[in-house]
Each structure stands twice: as C-alpha cells, then as structure tokens.
C-alpha cells in the first residue's frame, strides 16, 4: 500500500476542525486525488482538556510544537493556529526542515510572505489566507499566468461588507450596523482590526504579490477604515448611481498603488452586488478580460475547503519524485510604490455650507485653480443651515485635491468637509 503522507495540524479551532471534518467526510476521494492517503499524526492545541470529537484515531493531540515538527513521519505541516507568533517561527522551522507547509495565516504572509515565497516558492501553500473559501491564490499564481494584470479589486472583509450593506439597505448608522454585526457573530467584540481596514490590507499585500509578481509589505498600503462613513453619504451615493464598499485596490502602471478604503462603486459594477459577509475579488487580465471570484470569505468548512485543496496539492508534490518543481514567483525588478499624494482618483466630496448666493462659485473656483474638475453635483436642504453640497470629481491627483480642499475649508461660507471618499470605476479610470 502507498505510504500515507503524514500531516501535523497546528491548530484545531474553527478552521482546523473543518479540515478534520472534510478529511473524514471525503477520505476516499481525497486519497484517490492525492495519490494515496493523508494521515493526520499530530494536532497542536493550547488546551488538552477540551472535548474534540473530530480528532481521528491516527492523531495524537499535543501542546508541544517541537514534537509535532520533529516527528519524522510528518511530511506536511498545516498551520491553522493564527496570529503572528509562534505561527511564523513554526512555519519557518518546518520549511527549513524540508517539509511542505499549508497555511491560512494572512498575518504571517503579509509580514514575511515576500521572503518566504522567494525562498520556498514551491513548498508554501496559502489558498485560505485570502477570502476563505474562494479560490483566488491558485488562479493568480497559475491559471492567469498568461495575463498581465493591471488591477485587482477585492471585497475581502466580511465584517465591513456586512456593516456597509446594512447601512445601505436599512439606513442604519455605522454604530447600529456594527452592533448588529456583533450580535450576529460577524464582528469581533473588538472590531478595530476589521473596521479600520487592517485585515483587508493584509489580504491586499498577498493578492498584490501574486498579481504583480513582486514582494510587498504592509507599509506599502495606504489604509482608511469605514468608521467615518455616514448613512447620508450612502444615500447621496445612491443618487449618483453608486454604492459604497470597503475596497482593497491593487493597481499598476509605471508604479504600483496599494490602497484599502471605502469607495463609491457604480451600481452596475459586479462588485456592487456583493452583499453581507460575502467576499469577492475582481481581476482584469489583458488576455482573459474581467473575472470575478465570489463566495464565502470565512467560516469553518469554506475555509477548510481551501486548506484541504492545498493539502492534496502538497501531497501530490511530496509523492511525485521528491524533487521540487522549478519556477520563481517574483520577477527581478520590483516596481516602485506610488505615494498617496500622487494617486489619481475620482472623488466624492460632501461639504456643509451656508446657503447663500455665490458659495458654489467660490468652491468651483478653488477646484479650478488646482486642476480638479467637477463631474456632477447635488445641492440639498435649501433654507436649513447648513446645507449639503455634494460633488463627484473627474480623475484628480490627490495632492491637487488636498490643496483645493485646504482653500475651500478656509472659505467663510463653508462649514466643514463632512465626507471625502474615492470613486472606483471601470478600466477607463485605471
Ligand atoms: N475562521 C475563519 O473563518 C478563517 C477564515 C480565513 C482564514 N482564517 C485563518 O485561519 C487561522 C485559524 O483561524 P481559526 O478561526 O480556526 O482560529 P481559532 O478558532 O482561534 O483556532 C486556533 C487553534 O489554534 C490553537 N492555538 C492557537 N495558538 C496556539 C498556540 N500558541 N499553541 C498551540 N495551539 C494554539 C488553538 O488551540 P485551542 O483549541 O486549545 O484553543 C485552536 O485550536 C487564522 O490564521 C485565521 O486568520 C480563519
């Protein structure tokens, strides 16, 4: 009989338990596709006391990470414990020992992925690290290899997409929608990591490394969260024909732009229909055209679906010849990063102004002096004070927009700038 591929599973929480369930549920099919059985030999956890009905008879539970790595029968390490450390050290140790590693850990990949993928391009698998159950890593790494990719747009954080969907659909405030997400189990008690855009930034780094074949880091990403999005802005966005999404955007021309921020998306764009906790990644290739990958971005079985697929791929390679395939992920030349001040976008702007003749001309003048031209405008609330004056601009350099805004804020008739968001449209703006 073919020798089983020995597995050490680091973590048996939400994802790890899902992995064990799928391995049991599809044992024969998986063995057939992997060229022989997968045998989970060690499972690393923090506590041995908890009842864990999914643990198979072949596996030994342990709190000793070294014992899991030292087991000579372990060929494949599956890291689903999460967090920075000790996960990163364990992944490194396993790779250094020649083992194959599957991980769902976006933190480790966003911080150390550049180096790890340079050194171990053929033994590190991470389909579950971005958008949970959606296959996007392998498509970027392999299926789209014949394309030059100019732009990747992702809705890669379920919590913020749920909050924005509820604000849009039910007119809730940010605080109300977040409380609802927490009650439904879609948001953490401390939601900062999600609502401030950091989770999406980690995933964007991973997507960009594959799409543009170069190492990037979190410092390369411009990040804004959704905490300042107001239901009023969702209502104006609708009038202009848009909805608001927290987008992770990777774009390149001569330089690469990496940014996470709330953005107005046209209602007829495929990403506008991605609602609730669902995730999606929209990719444009020069050969294939636009593609959208859509589905469950988290959850035990969806995420485990990606992890197990990686395990099968790893098992095949382990069995193949013992020799790693060639092929690098990164090119030799890393493109420069464009600073936010040089980024060019359309902008949505909501001012609160005094309702008197000439205000519009004053604001339009300041825009004009700094080469910001206006595409459309809405004025609401005549008579009441202050009134909203809302603009969508044509593409403008952010540094120019900032200068115009400084001047506009100084006008007597302008109460404040209540909102400023980017507008992300089709390829014509890219
Ligand atoms: N949950 C999702 O939907 C999802 C989606 C995509 C990606 N991911 C990623 O998948 C990974 C796992 O997430 P999860 O939701 O499954 O986490 P989780 O439910 O908190 O489970 C973590 C598991 O790892 C074990 N563990 C954690 N730290 C440990 C340590 N220092 N030593 C030994 N064992 C340790 C825990 O042991 P105990 O059981 O003893 O506590 C637990 O079994 C994370 O990187 C996460 O970002 C998760």
Coordinates of N, CA and C in Angstrom, one line a residue, residues 142-305:
X142 N -1.4 30.6 -11.0 CA -1.2 29.6 -12.1 C -2.2 29.8 -13.2
X143 N -3.5 29.9 -12.9 CA -4.4 29.9 -14.0 C -4.3 31.1 -14.9
X144 N -3.9 32.3 -14.3 CA -3.9 33.5 -15.0 C -2.5 33.9 -15.4
X145 N -1.6 32.9 -15.5 CA -0.2 33.2 -15.7 C 0.0 33.8 -17.1
X146 N -0.9 33.6 -18.0 CA -0.8 34.1 -19.4 C -1.2 35.6 -19.5
X147 N -1.6 36.2 -18.4 CA -2.1 37.5 -18.4 C -1.2 38.5 -17.7
X148 N -1.2 39.8 -18.3 CA -0.6 40.8 -17.5 C -1.8 41.4 -16.7
X149 N -1.7 41.5 -15.4 CA -2.8 42.0 -14.6 C -2.5 43.5 -14.2
X150 N -3.5 44.4 -14.5 CA -3.3 45.8 -14.2 C -4.0 46.2 -12.9
X151 N -5.0 45.4 -12.6 CA -5.9 45.9 -11.5 C -6.5 44.7 -10.8
X152 N -6.5 44.7 -9.5 CA -7.2 43.7 -8.7 C -8.0 44.5 -7.7
X153 N -9.4 44.3 -7.6 CA -10.2 44.9 -6.7 C -10.8 43.9 -5.8
X154 N -10.7 44.0 -4.5 CA -11.3 43.0 -3.6 C -12.2 43.5 -2.6
X155 N -13.3 42.8 -2.3 CA -14.1 42.9 -1.1 C -13.7 41.7 -0.3
X156 N -12.8 41.9 0.6 CA -12.1 40.8 1.3 C -12.3 40.8 2.8
X157 N -13.2 41.6 3.3 CA -13.5 41.6 4.7 C -15.0 41.6 4.9
X158 N -15.5 40.4 5.4 CA -16.9 40.2 5.5 C -17.6 41.2 6.5
X159 N -16.9 41.5 7.6 CA -17.5 42.3 8.7 C -17.8 43.7 8.1
X160 N -16.9 44.3 7.4 CA -17.2 45.7 6.9 C -18.2 45.6 5.8
X161 N -18.2 44.6 5.0 CA -19.1 44.5 3.9 C -20.5 44.3 4.5
X162 N -20.6 43.6 5.6 CA -21.9 43.4 6.2 C -22.4 44.8 6.8
X163 N -21.5 45.5 7.5 CA -21.9 46.8 8.0 C -22.3 47.8 6.9
X164 N -21.6 47.9 5.9 CA -21.9 48.8 4.8 C -23.2 48.4 4.1
X165 N -23.4 47.1 3.9 CA -24.7 46.6 3.3 C -25.9 47.0 4.2
X166 N -25.8 46.8 5.5 CA -26.9 47.2 6.4 C -27.1 48.7 6.4
X167 N -26.0 49.5 6.3 CA -26.2 50.9 6.3 C -26.9 51.3 5.0
X168 N -26.6 50.7 3.9 CA -27.1 51.0 2.6 C -28.6 50.5 2.5
X169 N -28.8 49.3 2.9 CA -30.2 48.7 2.8 C -31.2 49.2 3.8
X170 N -30.7 49.4 5.0 CA -31.7 49.7 6.1 C -31.5 51.1 6.7
X171 N -30.6 51.8 6.1 CA -30.3 53.2 6.6 C -29.8 53.3 8.0
X172 N -29.1 52.2 8.5 CA -28.6 52.2 9.8 C -27.3 53.1 9.9
X173 N -27.0 53.6 11.1 CA -25.8 54.3 11.3 C -24.7 53.2 11.3
X174 N -23.4 53.7 11.2 CA -22.3 52.8 11.4 C -22.4 52.0 12.7
X175 N -22.7 52.8 13.8 CA -22.7 52.1 15.1 C -23.8 51.1 15.2
X176 N -25.0 51.4 14.7 CA -26.1 50.4 14.7 C -25.7 49.2 13.9
X177 N -25.2 49.4 12.7 CA -24.9 48.3 11.9 C -23.8 47.4 12.5
X178 N -22.8 48.0 13.1 CA -21.7 47.3 13.8 C -22.3 46.5 14.9
X179 N -23.2 47.1 15.7 CA -23.8 46.4 16.9 C -24.5 45.1 16.4
X180 N -25.2 45.3 15.2 CA -26.0 44.2 14.7 C -25.0 43.1 14.2
X181 N -23.9 43.5 13.6 CA -22.9 42.5 13.1 C -22.3 41.7 14.3
X182 N -22.1 42.5 15.4 CA -21.6 41.8 16.6 C -22.6 40.8 17.2
X183 N -23.8 41.2 17.2 CA -24.9 40.3 17.7 C -25.0 39.1 16.9
X184 N -24.8 39.2 15.6 CA -24.9 38.1 14.7 C -23.7 37.2 14.6
X185 N -22.6 37.6 15.3 CA -21.4 36.9 15.3 C -20.5 37.2 14.1
X186 N -20.8 38.3 13.4 CA -20.0 38.6 12.2 C -18.9 39.6 12.5
X187 N -18.9 40.1 13.7 CA -17.8 41.1 14.1 C -17.3 40.7 15.5
X188 N -16.0 40.9 15.7 CA -15.4 40.7 17.0 C -15.9 41.7 18.0
X189 N -15.7 41.3 19.3 CA -16.0 42.3 20.4 C -15.2 43.5 20.2
X190 N -13.9 43.4 19.8 CA -13.0 44.5 19.4 C -12.9 44.5 17.9
X191 N -13.7 45.3 17.2 CA -13.8 45.2 15.7 C -12.7 46.0 15.0
X192 N -11.8 46.6 15.8 CA -10.8 47.6 15.2 C -10.1 47.0 14.0
X193 N -9.6 45.8 14.1 CA -8.8 45.2 13.0 C -9.5 45.2 11.7
X194 N -10.8 44.9 11.8 CA -11.7 44.8 10.6 C -12.1 46.2 10.1
X195 N -12.7 47.0 11.0 CA -13.3 48.3 10.6 C -12.3 49.3 10.2
X196 N -11.1 49.2 10.7 CA -10.0 50.1 10.3 C -9.3 49.7 9.0
X197 N -9.7 48.6 8.5 CA -9.2 48.2 7.1 C -7.9 47.4 7.2
X198 N -7.4 47.0 8.4 CA -6.2 46.4 8.6 C -6.2 44.9 8.0
X199 N -7.3 44.3 8.4 CA -7.5 42.9 7.9 C -7.4 42.9 6.3
X200 N -8.1 43.8 5.7 CA -8.2 43.9 4.2 C -6.8 44.2 3.7
X201 N -6.0 45.1 4.4 CA -4.7 45.4 4.0 C -3.8 44.2 3.9
X202 N -3.9 43.3 5.0 CA -3.0 42.1 5.0 C -3.3 41.3 3.7
X203 N -4.6 41.2 3.4 CA -5.0 40.3 2.2 C -4.6 41.0 0.9
X204 N -4.6 42.3 0.9 CA -4.2 43.0 -0.3 C -2.7 42.8 -0.6
X205 N -1.9 42.8 0.4 CA -0.5 42.5 0.2 C -0.3 41.2 -0.5
X206 N -1.0 40.2 0.0 CA -0.9 38.8 -0.6 C -1.3 38.8 -2.0
X207 N -2.5 39.4 -2.3 CA -3.0 39.5 -3.7 C -2.0 40.2 -4.6
X208 N -1.5 41.3 -4.1 CA -0.6 42.2 -5.0 C 0.7 41.4 -5.3
X209 N 1.2 40.7 -4.3 CA 2.4 40.0 -4.5 C 2.3 39.0 -5.7
X210 N 1.1 38.3 -5.7 CA 0.9 37.4 -6.8 C 0.5 38.0 -8.1
X211 N -0.3 39.1 -8.0 CA -0.8 39.7 -9.3 C 0.4 40.4 -10.0
X212 N 1.3 41.1 -9.2 CA 2.3 41.9 -9.8 C 3.7 41.2 -9.7
X213 N 3.7 40.0 -9.2 CA 5.0 39.2 -9.1 C 6.1 39.9 -8.5
X214 N 5.9 40.5 -7.3 CA 6.9 41.2 -6.6 C 6.5 41.2 -5.1
X215 N 7.6 41.3 -4.2 CA 7.3 41.3 -2.8 C 6.8 42.7 -2.3
X216 N 5.7 42.7 -1.6 CA 5.2 44.0 -1.0 C 5.0 43.7 0.5
X217 N 4.8 44.8 1.2 CA 4.6 44.7 2.7 C 3.5 45.6 3.1
X218 N 3.1 45.5 4.4 CA 2.0 46.3 4.9 C 2.3 47.8 4.8
X219 N 3.6 48.2 4.9 CA 4.0 49.6 4.9 C 3.7 50.2 3.5
X220 N 3.5 49.4 2.5 CA 3.3 49.9 1.1 C 1.8 50.2 0.9
X221 N 0.9 49.9 1.9 CA -0.5 50.0 1.7 C -1.0 51.3 2.4
X222 N -1.8 52.1 1.6 CA -2.5 53.2 2.2 C -3.8 52.7 2.7
X223 N -4.1 52.9 4.0 CA -5.3 52.3 4.6 C -6.2 53.3 5.3
X224 N -7.5 53.2 4.9 CA -8.5 54.0 5.6 C -9.7 53.1 5.9
X225 N -10.3 53.2 7.1 CA -11.4 52.3 7.5 C -12.7 52.9 7.2
X226 N -13.8 52.3 7.7 CA -15.1 52.7 7.3 C -15.8 53.5 8.4
X227 N -15.1 53.8 9.5 CA -15.7 54.4 10.7 C -16.3 55.7 10.5
X228 N -15.9 56.4 9.4 CA -16.5 57.8 9.2 C -17.5 57.8 8.1
X229 N -17.9 56.6 7.6 CA -19.0 56.6 6.5 C -20.3 56.8 7.2
X230 N -21.1 57.8 6.7 CA -22.3 58.2 7.3 C -23.5 57.7 6.3
X231 N -24.6 57.4 6.9 CA -25.8 56.9 6.1 C -26.1 58.0 5.0
X232 N -25.9 59.3 5.4 CA -26.2 60.3 4.4 C -25.4 60.1 3.1
X233 N -24.1 59.7 3.3 CA -23.3 59.5 2.1 C -23.7 58.3 1.3
X234 N -24.2 57.3 2.0 CA -24.8 56.2 1.2 C -26.0 56.6 0.4
X235 N -26.8 57.5 1.0 CA -28.0 58.0 0.2 C -27.6 58.8 -1.0
X236 N -26.6 59.7 -0.8 CA -26.1 60.5 -1.9 C -25.5 59.6 -3.0
X237 N -24.7 58.7 -2.5 CA -24.0 57.8 -3.5 C -25.1 57.1 -4.3
X238 N -26.2 56.7 -3.7 CA -27.3 56.1 -4.5 C -27.8 57.0 -5.5
X239 N -28.0 58.3 -5.2 CA -28.5 59.3 -6.1 C -27.5 59.4 -7.3
X240 N -26.3 59.3 -7.0 CA -25.3 59.4 -8.1 C -25.1 58.1 -8.9
X241 N -25.8 57.1 -8.4 CA -25.7 55.8 -9.1 C -24.6 54.8 -8.6
X242 N -24.2 55.0 -7.3 CA -23.2 54.2 -6.7 C -23.6 53.5 -5.4
X243 N -22.8 52.6 -5.0 CA -22.9 52.1 -3.6 C -21.6 52.2 -3.0
X244 N -21.5 52.0 -1.7 CA -20.2 52.2 -1.0 C -19.7 50.9 -0.5
X245 N -18.4 50.5 -0.8 CA -17.8 49.3 -0.4 C -16.4 49.6 0.2
X246 N -16.0 48.7 1.1 CA -14.6 48.8 1.5 C -13.8 48.0 0.5
X247 N -13.0 48.7 -0.3 CA -12.3 48.0 -1.4 C -10.8 47.9 -1.0
X248 N -10.2 46.8 -1.4 CA -8.8 46.6 -1.4 C -8.4 46.7 -2.9
X249 N -7.6 47.7 -3.2 CA -7.3 48.0 -4.6 C -5.8 47.9 -4.8
X250 N -5.4 47.1 -5.8 CA -4.0 47.0 -6.3 C -4.0 47.4 -7.8
X251 N -3.2 48.4 -8.1 CA -3.3 48.9 -9.5 C -1.8 49.2 -9.9
X252 N -1.5 49.0 -11.2 CA -0.2 49.4 -11.6 C -0.2 50.0 -13.0
X253 N 0.7 51.0 -13.2 CA 1.0 51.5 -14.5 C 2.6 51.5 -14.4
X254 N 3.1 52.7 -14.4 CA 4.6 52.7 -14.2 C 4.9 52.4 -12.7
X255 N 4.0 52.7 -11.8 CA 4.2 52.4 -10.4 C 3.0 51.6 -9.8
X256 N 3.2 51.1 -8.7 CA 2.1 50.3 -8.1 C 1.4 51.1 -7.0
X257 N 0.1 51.0 -7.0 CA -0.7 51.6 -6.0 C -1.4 50.6 -5.2
X258 N -1.3 50.6 -3.8 CA -1.9 49.6 -3.0 C -2.7 50.4 -2.0
X259 N -4.0 50.3 -1.9 CA -4.8 51.0 -1.0 C -6.1 50.3 -0.6
X260 N -6.5 50.5 0.7 CA -7.7 50.0 1.2 C -8.5 51.2 1.7
X261 N -9.7 51.3 1.3 CA -10.5 52.5 1.7 C -12.0 52.3 1.3
X262 N -12.9 53.0 2.0 CA -14.3 52.9 1.4 C -14.3 53.6 0.1
X263 N -15.0 53.1 -0.9 CA -15.1 53.7 -2.2 C -16.5 53.6 -2.8
X264 N -16.8 54.6 -3.6 CA -18.0 54.5 -4.3 C -17.8 53.6 -5.5
X265 N -18.7 52.6 -5.7 CA -18.6 51.7 -6.8 C -19.9 51.8 -7.6
X266 N -19.8 51.9 -8.9 CA -21.1 52.0 -9.7 C -22.0 50.9 -9.4
X267 N -23.3 51.2 -9.4 CA -24.3 50.1 -9.0 C -24.3 49.0 -10.0
X268 N -23.9 49.3 -11.3 CA -23.9 48.2 -12.3 C -22.6 47.5 -12.4
X269 N -21.6 47.8 -11.5 CA -20.4 47.0 -11.4 C -20.6 45.7 -10.7
X270 N -20.0 44.6 -11.1 CA -20.3 43.3 -10.4 C -20.0 43.4 -8.9
X271 N -19.1 44.2 -8.5 CA -18.8 44.2 -7.0 C -19.9 44.9 -6.2
X272 N -20.7 45.7 -6.9 CA -21.8 46.3 -6.1 C -22.8 45.3 -5.6
X273 N -22.9 44.2 -6.3 CA -23.9 43.2 -5.9 C -23.4 42.2 -4.8
X274 N -22.2 42.5 -4.3 CA -21.6 41.6 -3.3 C -22.1 42.1 -2.0
X275 N -23.0 41.4 -1.3 CA -23.6 41.9 -0.1 C -23.3 41.1 1.1
X276 N -23.6 41.7 2.3 CA -23.4 40.9 3.6 C -22.0 40.5 3.8
X277 N -21.8 39.3 4.4 CA -20.5 38.9 4.7 C -19.7 38.2 3.6
X278 N -20.4 38.2 2.4 CA -19.8 37.6 1.2 C -18.5 38.3 0.8
X279 N -17.6 37.7 0.2 CA -16.4 38.3 -0.4 C -16.4 38.2 -1.9
X280 N -15.5 39.0 -2.5 CA -15.3 38.8 -4.0 C -14.0 39.5 -4.4
X281 N -13.4 38.9 -5.4 CA -12.2 39.5 -5.9 C -12.4 39.7 -7.4
X282 N -12.2 40.9 -7.9 CA -12.4 41.2 -9.3 C -11.1 41.5 -10.0
X283 N -10.8 40.8 -11.0 CA -9.5 40.8 -11.6 C -9.6 41.1 -13.1
X284 N -8.7 42.0 -13.7 CA -8.8 42.2 -15.1 C -7.4 41.8 -15.7
X285 N -7.5 40.8 -16.7 CA -6.3 40.3 -17.3 C -6.3 40.8 -18.8
X286 N -5.1 41.0 -19.4 CA -5.1 41.6 -20.7 C -5.6 40.5 -21.8
X287 N -5.5 39.2 -21.4 CA -5.9 38.2 -22.3 C -7.4 37.8 -22.0
X288 N -7.6 37.5 -20.7 CA -8.9 36.9 -20.3 C -10.0 38.0 -20.2
X289 N -9.7 39.2 -19.9 CA -10.7 40.2 -19.6 C -11.1 40.2 -18.2
X290 N -12.3 40.8 -17.8 CA -12.6 40.8 -16.4 C -13.1 39.5 -15.9
X291 N -12.8 39.2 -14.7 CA -13.2 38.0 -14.0 C -13.6 38.4 -12.6
X292 N -14.7 37.7 -12.0 CA -15.0 37.9 -10.6 C -15.1 36.6 -9.9
X293 N -14.4 36.5 -8.8 CA -14.4 35.3 -7.9 C -15.2 35.7 -6.7
X294 N -16.3 34.9 -6.4 CA -17.3 35.4 -5.5 C -17.6 34.2 -4.5
X295 N -17.9 34.5 -3.3 CA -18.3 33.4 -2.4 C -18.0 33.6 -0.9
X296 N -18.0 32.5 -0.2 CA -17.8 32.7 1.3 C -16.3 33.0 1.6
X297 N -16.2 34.1 2.3 CA -14.8 34.6 2.7 C -14.3 34.1 4.0
X298 N -15.2 33.4 4.7 CA -14.8 32.8 6.0 C -15.7 31.7 6.4
X299 N -15.5 31.1 7.6 CA -16.3 30.0 8.1 C -15.5 28.8 8.1
X300 N -15.9 27.8 8.9 CA -15.2 26.6 9.1 C -15.0 25.8 7.9
X301 N -16.1 25.3 7.3 CA -16.0 24.5 6.1 C -15.5 25.2 4.9
X302 N -16.0 26.4 4.6 CA -15.5 27.1 3.4 C -14.0 27.3 3.4
X303 N -13.5 27.7 4.6 CA -12.0 28.0 4.7 C -11.3 26.6 4.6
X304 N -11.8 25.6 5.3 CA -11.2 24.3 5.3 C -11.2 23.7 3.8
X305 N -12.2 24.1 3.0 CA -12.2 23.6 1.6 C -10.9 24.1 0.9

